[in-house]
Each structure stands twice: as C-alpha cells, then as structure tokens.
Amino acid sequence: MARQPLVAGNWKMNGRQAFATDLLAGLAEKALAGVEVVICPPFPYLGAVTGAAGHLKAGAQNVARTEDGAFTGEVSAQMLADCGCQYVIIGHSERRALFAEDDDCVADKYQRAQDAGLTPILCLGETLEEREGGDTEAVIARQLDAVLARHGAASLARAVIAYEPVWAIGTGKTASPEQAQAVHAFIRERVAGQDHVVAEGLRILYGGSVKADNAASLFGAPDIDGGLIGGASLDIASFAAICEAAAN
Ligand code: PGA
C-alpha cells in the first residue's frame, strides 16, 4: 500500500496574520499534487488556515489533556475539531522538555485528539546524550510504547508519527538519511510486531533541520513518509520547495 507523503509546517510561537495570508497565497500557486500539506500555526492564526480555500489542512501545536471545563487558558480537542482543525502535534520535544509533559500526559492528549476526530502527529525523539549513550532505540520504544500500551497499535491507523531527534531540532544538524531511516524502520517494525497492516500504512515523518536542500534525500529513504518542518516552514519559498520534494 502506497503511503501518501505528508509535510507539516510547525511555526512554533512565530508568525503573524500577514505571514499566514502570504504563505497561503504562495502555496496556492504551487501544484502540490501527491502530497498532503498541513499548516500548524499558533492558535490565533488557525482560522486563517481553516478558512483558506484549497487543499491545505490545519493542525494545532498543542491540545488540552482534559475535556471542556474549568481549565483557564486551555484549548480542548473538541474545540479544535469544531473550528475545522484536522491534525494536532502531540508530544513535541519542546513540550516534553519545557512544559514537563511526560509519556502519560502525551498518551492522554493522544486520546483526546482521537476522541474528537483529530489526527495526532505523535512526536518521538532522543536527546544527543541519549544517542551518544546508545539509548536511541530504548528511548523511542519507551515513548512509543506509552501510547501503544494505552491505545493499542490499531489506533495508529488514525495517527501520524514524527521522528524528531532532539539534537537535530533547530540546530542545523540534520540526521543523515541513513540515521533517520534506521530509526523509522525501527518504529515501523515495532508497530508491525503488534499490527502488520497498520504498520504498513503508518506515515512516519522526519523532523529536525529539514531544509529545501536536504529534503529530497531524506524523503527518498523507504520509511520516511514526509517531514515535520520548523524553521524552514517560516520561509515560503523553502517550505514550498520541501512540499514539492515530498510530492516527487
Ligand atoms: P526545525 O524544527 O525544522 O526548526 O529543526 C522541527 C520541529 O521542531 O518540529
């Protein structure tokens, strides 16, 4: 079964209304057949994406761990779905490291997203220390198993995984296609151990300093099905080139 490539732009806490307008206009001019493109702006700008005509999809960068209620400042999965959002990034390393989200919290958010009909983009990744200590697979397995144990491999039929080595995020140090492919294959094999069919259909994105000039070689690896793009998603020409690399 062929997996449709997916490229998601994670603006993090960047961007303005005018940037959203320009980006959407810039991408509308491109023929992006064969790639699914998801834009993940900060909450205030989601409406610019959901309201845009065309094939772009909207994703949130975060979601509440709980359902609606007295949780000042939180945004629920039901609200995101209600506003036309289709994806949500879960377990990004910045949320894990800076906002103390542990595996249990990530598994809760994953469930909220799926219950509301959103597709979680579940981020997994090791730090430099963990990689140098030879613990990459153990860390990825722990992060993945936290979700598999609670929700089962079948739930991944309605999810996307993003492998994002923490040492490659925002550092300009991209994992080589071989390094990334090895971890992607590990993830797919681990899911296949529980559900072979789901594993075959599962889209596994690579994230971490993907740029216009390294996207094609990364996306050429057999188990890399697209990218989660941070910095380069803030440059319209770069982001469009990355989407085109995935489409090809
Ligand atoms: P980067 O970020 O492309 O700027 O490295 C990727 C991410 O954090 O999703």
PDB file of N, CA and C in Angstrom, residues 132-180:
ATOM      1  N   GLU A 132      24.264   9.376  22.136  1.00  0.00           N
ATOM      2  CA  GLU A 132      25.679   9.047  22.356  1.00  0.00           C
ATOM      3  C   GLU A 132      25.836   7.907  23.361  1.00  0.00           C
ATOM      4  N   GLY A 133      24.842   7.769  24.229  1.00  0.00           N
ATOM      5  CA  GLY A 133      24.885   6.673  25.197  1.00  0.00           C
ATOM      6  C   GLY A 133      24.354   5.367  24.620  1.00  0.00           C
ATOM      7  N   GLY A 134      23.984   5.382  23.338  1.00  0.00           N
ATOM      8  CA  GLY A 134      23.495   4.147  22.713  1.00  0.00           C
ATOM      9  C   GLY A 134      22.057   3.814  23.078  1.00  0.00           C
ATOM     10  N   ASP A 135      21.310   4.825  23.548  1.00  0.00           N
ATOM     11  CA  ASP A 135      19.958   4.561  24.051  1.00  0.00           C
ATOM     12  C   ASP A 135      18.843   4.974  23.098  1.00  0.00           C
ATOM     13  N   THR A 136      19.190   5.298  21.855  1.00  0.00           N
ATOM     14  CA  THR A 136      18.163   5.819  20.940  1.00  0.00           C
ATOM     15  C   THR A 136      16.952   4.890  20.854  1.00  0.00           C
ATOM     16  N   GLU A 137      17.195   3.620  20.578  1.00  0.00           N
ATOM     17  CA  GLU A 137      16.053   2.712  20.382  1.00  0.00           C
ATOM     18  C   GLU A 137      15.262   2.520  21.679  1.00  0.00           C
ATOM     19  N   ALA A 138      15.957   2.497  22.792  1.00  0.00           N
ATOM     20  CA  ALA A 138      15.252   2.318  24.074  1.00  0.00           C
ATOM     21  C   ALA A 138      14.337   3.514  24.357  1.00  0.00           C
ATOM     22  N   VAL A 139      14.811   4.709  24.036  1.00  0.00           N
ATOM     23  CA  VAL A 139      14.009   5.915  24.288  1.00  0.00           C
ATOM     24  C   VAL A 139      12.795   5.952  23.357  1.00  0.00           C
ATOM     25  N   ILE A 140      13.036   5.664  22.078  1.00  0.00           N
ATOM     26  CA  ILE A 140      11.938   5.667  21.108  1.00  0.00           C
ATOM     27  C   ILE A 140      10.910   4.603  21.500  1.00  0.00           C
ATOM     28  N   ALA A 141      11.392   3.439  21.894  1.00  0.00           N
ATOM     29  CA  ALA A 141      10.494   2.350  22.281  1.00  0.00           C
ATOM     30  C   ALA A 141       9.649   2.760  23.489  1.00  0.00           C
ATOM     31  N   ARG A 142      10.282   3.398  24.460  1.00  0.00           N
ATOM     32  CA  ARG A 142       9.532   3.823  25.663  1.00  0.00           C
ATOM     33  C   ARG A 142       8.445   4.836  25.309  1.00  0.00           C
ATOM     34  N   GLN A 143       8.812   5.820  24.474  1.00  0.00           N
ATOM     35  CA  GLN A 143       7.842   6.853  24.104  1.00  0.00           C
ATOM     36  C   GLN A 143       6.692   6.262  23.274  1.00  0.00           C
ATOM     37  N   LEU A 144       7.028   5.342  22.378  1.00  0.00           N
ATOM     38  CA  LEU A 144       6.005   4.720  21.536  1.00  0.00           C
ATOM     39  C   LEU A 144       5.125   3.780  22.361  1.00  0.00           C
ATOM     40  N   ASP A 145       5.756   2.986  23.208  1.00  0.00           N
ATOM     41  CA  ASP A 145       5.007   2.005  23.988  1.00  0.00           C
ATOM     42  C   ASP A 145       4.033   2.668  24.954  1.00  0.00           C
ATOM     43  N   ALA A 146       4.357   3.889  25.397  1.00  0.00           N
ATOM     44  CA  ALA A 146       3.450   4.590  26.311  1.00  0.00           C
ATOM     45  C   ALA A 146       2.095   4.807  25.641  1.00  0.00           C
ATOM     46  N   VAL A 147       2.122   5.016  24.343  1.00  0.00           N
ATOM     47  CA  VAL A 147       0.868   5.192  23.602  1.00  0.00           C
ATOM     48  C   VAL A 147       0.282   3.835  23.205  1.00  0.00           C
ATOM     49  N   LEU A 148       1.140   2.913  22.758  1.00  0.00           N
ATOM     50  CA  LEU A 148       0.644   1.593  22.343  1.00  0.00           C
ATOM     51  C   LEU A 148      -0.002   0.848  23.513  1.00  0.00           C
ATOM     52  N   ALA A 149       0.590   0.968  24.680  1.00  0.00           N
ATOM     53  CA  ALA A 149       0.061   0.233  25.837  1.00  0.00           C
ATOM     54  C   ALA A 149      -1.341   0.725  26.191  1.00  0.00           C
ATOM     55  N   ARG A 150      -1.561   2.016  26.054  1.00  0.00           N
ATOM     56  CA  ARG A 150      -2.866   2.576  26.432  1.00  0.00           C
ATOM     57  C   ARG A 150      -3.885   2.448  25.306  1.00  0.00           C
ATOM     58  N   HIS A 151      -3.456   2.617  24.073  1.00  0.00           N
ATOM     59  CA  HIS A 151      -4.431   2.771  22.984  1.00  0.00           C
ATOM     60  C   HIS A 151      -4.341   1.689  21.913  1.00  0.00           C
ATOM     61  N   GLY A 152      -3.295   0.882  21.960  1.00  0.00           N
ATOM     62  CA  GLY A 152      -3.162  -0.219  21.012  1.00  0.00           C
ATOM     63  C   GLY A 152      -2.642   0.234  19.662  1.00  0.00           C
ATOM     64  N   ALA A 153      -2.051  -0.706  18.925  1.00  0.00           N
ATOM     65  CA  ALA A 153      -1.489  -0.383  17.609  1.00  0.00           C
ATOM     66  C   ALA A 153      -2.576   0.016  16.624  1.00  0.00           C
ATOM     67  N   ALA A 154      -3.787  -0.520  16.812  1.00  0.00           N
ATOM     68  CA  ALA A 154      -4.866  -0.195  15.864  1.00  0.00           C
ATOM     69  C   ALA A 154      -5.140   1.305  15.831  1.00  0.00           C
ATOM     70  N   SER A 155      -4.903   1.987  16.955  1.00  0.00           N
ATOM     71  CA  SER A 155      -5.174   3.437  16.996  1.00  0.00           C
ATOM     72  C   SER A 155      -4.249   4.200  16.047  1.00  0.00           C
ATOM     73  N   LEU A 156      -3.109   3.612  15.716  1.00  0.00           N
ATOM     74  CA  LEU A 156      -2.173   4.289  14.814  1.00  0.00           C
ATOM     75  C   LEU A 156      -2.675   4.350  13.375  1.00  0.00           C
ATOM     76  N   ALA A 157      -3.773   3.649  13.111  1.00  0.00           N
ATOM     77  CA  ALA A 157      -4.392   3.774  11.783  1.00  0.00           C
ATOM     78  C   ALA A 157      -4.957   5.187  11.620  1.00  0.00           C
ATOM     79  N   ARG A 158      -5.151   5.880  12.749  1.00  0.00           N
ATOM     80  CA  ARG A 158      -5.682   7.257  12.705  1.00  0.00           C
ATOM     81  C   ARG A 158      -4.670   8.218  13.326  1.00  0.00           C
ATOM     82  N   ALA A 159      -3.401   7.981  13.063  1.00  0.00           N
ATOM     83  CA  ALA A 159      -2.347   8.843  13.615  1.00  0.00           C
ATOM     84  C   ALA A 159      -1.177   8.903  12.645  1.00  0.00           C
ATOM     85  N   VAL A 160      -0.312   9.860  12.910  1.00  0.00           N
ATOM     86  CA  VAL A 160       0.938  10.009  12.158  1.00  0.00           C
ATOM     87  C   VAL A 160       2.033  10.068  13.215  1.00  0.00           C
ATOM     88  N   ILE A 161       3.186   9.483  12.927  1.00  0.00           N
ATOM     89  CA  ILE A 161       4.315   9.595  13.861  1.00  0.00           C
ATOM     90  C   ILE A 161       5.352  10.523  13.250  1.00  0.00           C
ATOM     91  N   ALA A 162       5.977  11.329  14.095  1.00  0.00           N
ATOM     92  CA  ALA A 162       7.102  12.152  13.633  1.00  0.00           C
ATOM     93  C   ALA A 162       8.323  11.778  14.471  1.00  0.00           C
ATOM     94  N   TYR A 163       9.358  11.289  13.792  1.00  0.00           N
ATOM     95  CA  TYR A 163      10.631  11.045  14.490  1.00  0.00           C
ATOM     96  C   TYR A 163      11.428  12.332  14.428  1.00  0.00           C
ATOM     97  N   GLU A 164      11.687  12.900  15.596  1.00  0.00           N
ATOM     98  CA  GLU A 164      12.415  14.160  15.663  1.00  0.00           C
ATOM     99  C   GLU A 164      13.542  14.061  16.686  1.00  0.00           C
ATOM    100  N   PRO A 165      14.747  13.709  16.226  1.00  0.00           N
ATOM    101  CA  PRO A 165      15.865  13.677  17.165  1.00  0.00           C
ATOM    102  C   PRO A 165      16.059  15.073  17.758  1.00  0.00           C
ATOM    103  N   VAL A 166      16.064  15.145  19.082  1.00  0.00           N
ATOM    104  CA  VAL A 166      16.090  16.454  19.754  1.00  0.00           C
ATOM    105  C   VAL A 166      17.338  17.239  19.350  1.00  0.00           C
ATOM    106  N   TRP A 167      18.431  16.538  19.124  1.00  0.00           N
ATOM    107  CA  TRP A 167      19.692  17.188  18.773  1.00  0.00           C
ATOM    108  C   TRP A 167      19.674  17.794  17.377  1.00  0.00           C
ATOM    109  N   ALA A 168      18.649  17.463  16.599  1.00  0.00           N
ATOM    110  CA  ALA A 168      18.568  17.992  15.233  1.00  0.00           C
ATOM    111  C   ALA A 168      17.559  19.137  15.122  1.00  0.00           C
ATOM    112  N   ILE A 169      16.805  19.377  16.181  1.00  0.00           N
ATOM    113  CA  ILE A 169      15.738  20.385  16.093  1.00  0.00           C
ATOM    114  C   ILE A 169      16.307  21.782  16.280  1.00  0.00           C
ATOM    115  N   GLY A 170      16.169  22.591  15.249  1.00  0.00           N
ATOM    116  CA  GLY A 170      16.576  23.989  15.323  1.00  0.00           C
ATOM    117  C   GLY A 170      18.086  24.190  15.437  1.00  0.00           C
ATOM    118  N   THR A 171      18.852  23.138  15.205  1.00  0.00           N
ATOM    119  CA  THR A 171      20.302  23.221  15.390  1.00  0.00           C
ATOM    120  C   THR A 171      21.056  23.298  14.073  1.00  0.00           C
ATOM    121  N   GLY A 172      20.366  22.998  12.977  1.00  0.00           N
ATOM    122  CA  GLY A 172      21.052  22.932  11.688  1.00  0.00           C
ATOM    123  C   GLY A 172      21.752  21.594  11.493  1.00  0.00           C
ATOM    124  N   LYS A 173      21.720  20.730  12.520  1.00  0.00           N
ATOM    125  CA  LYS A 173      22.325  19.389  12.395  1.00  0.00           C
ATOM    126  C   LYS A 173      21.232  18.408  12.036  1.00  0.00           C
ATOM    127  N   THR A 174      21.135  18.081  10.773  1.00  0.00           N
ATOM    128  CA  THR A 174      20.108  17.128  10.343  1.00  0.00           C
ATOM    129  C   THR A 174      20.621  15.711  10.540  1.00  0.00           C
ATOM    130  N   ALA A 175      19.731  14.802  10.899  1.00  0.00           N
ATOM    131  CA  ALA A 175      20.130  13.393  10.871  1.00  0.00           C
ATOM    132  C   ALA A 175      20.398  13.040   9.410  1.00  0.00           C
ATOM    133  N   SER A 176      21.358  12.182   9.169  1.00  0.00           N
ATOM    134  CA  SER A 176      21.585  11.741   7.785  1.00  0.00           C
ATOM    135  C   SER A 176      20.394  10.870   7.384  1.00  0.00           C
ATOM    136  N   PRO A 177      20.157  10.736   6.080  1.00  0.00           N
ATOM    137  CA  PRO A 177      19.062   9.852   5.652  1.00  0.00           C
ATOM    138  C   PRO A 177      19.223   8.445   6.239  1.00  0.00           C
ATOM    139  N   GLU A 178      20.474   7.976   6.366  1.00  0.00           N
ATOM    140  CA  GLU A 178      20.707   6.624   6.907  1.00  0.00           C
ATOM    141  C   GLU A 178      20.339   6.562   8.393  1.00  0.00           C
ATOM    142  N   GLN A 179      20.747   7.606   9.146  1.00  0.00           N
ATOM    143  CA  GLN A 179      20.410   7.629  10.575  1.00  0.00           C
ATOM    144  C   GLN A 179      18.895   7.677  10.775  1.00  0.00           C
ATOM    145  N   ALA A 180      18.249   8.544  10.010  1.00  0.00           N
ATOM    146  CA  ALA A 180      16.798   8.681  10.155  1.00  0.00           C
ATOM    147  C   ALA A 180      16.100   7.394   9.719  1.00  0.00           C
TER     148      ALA A 180
END
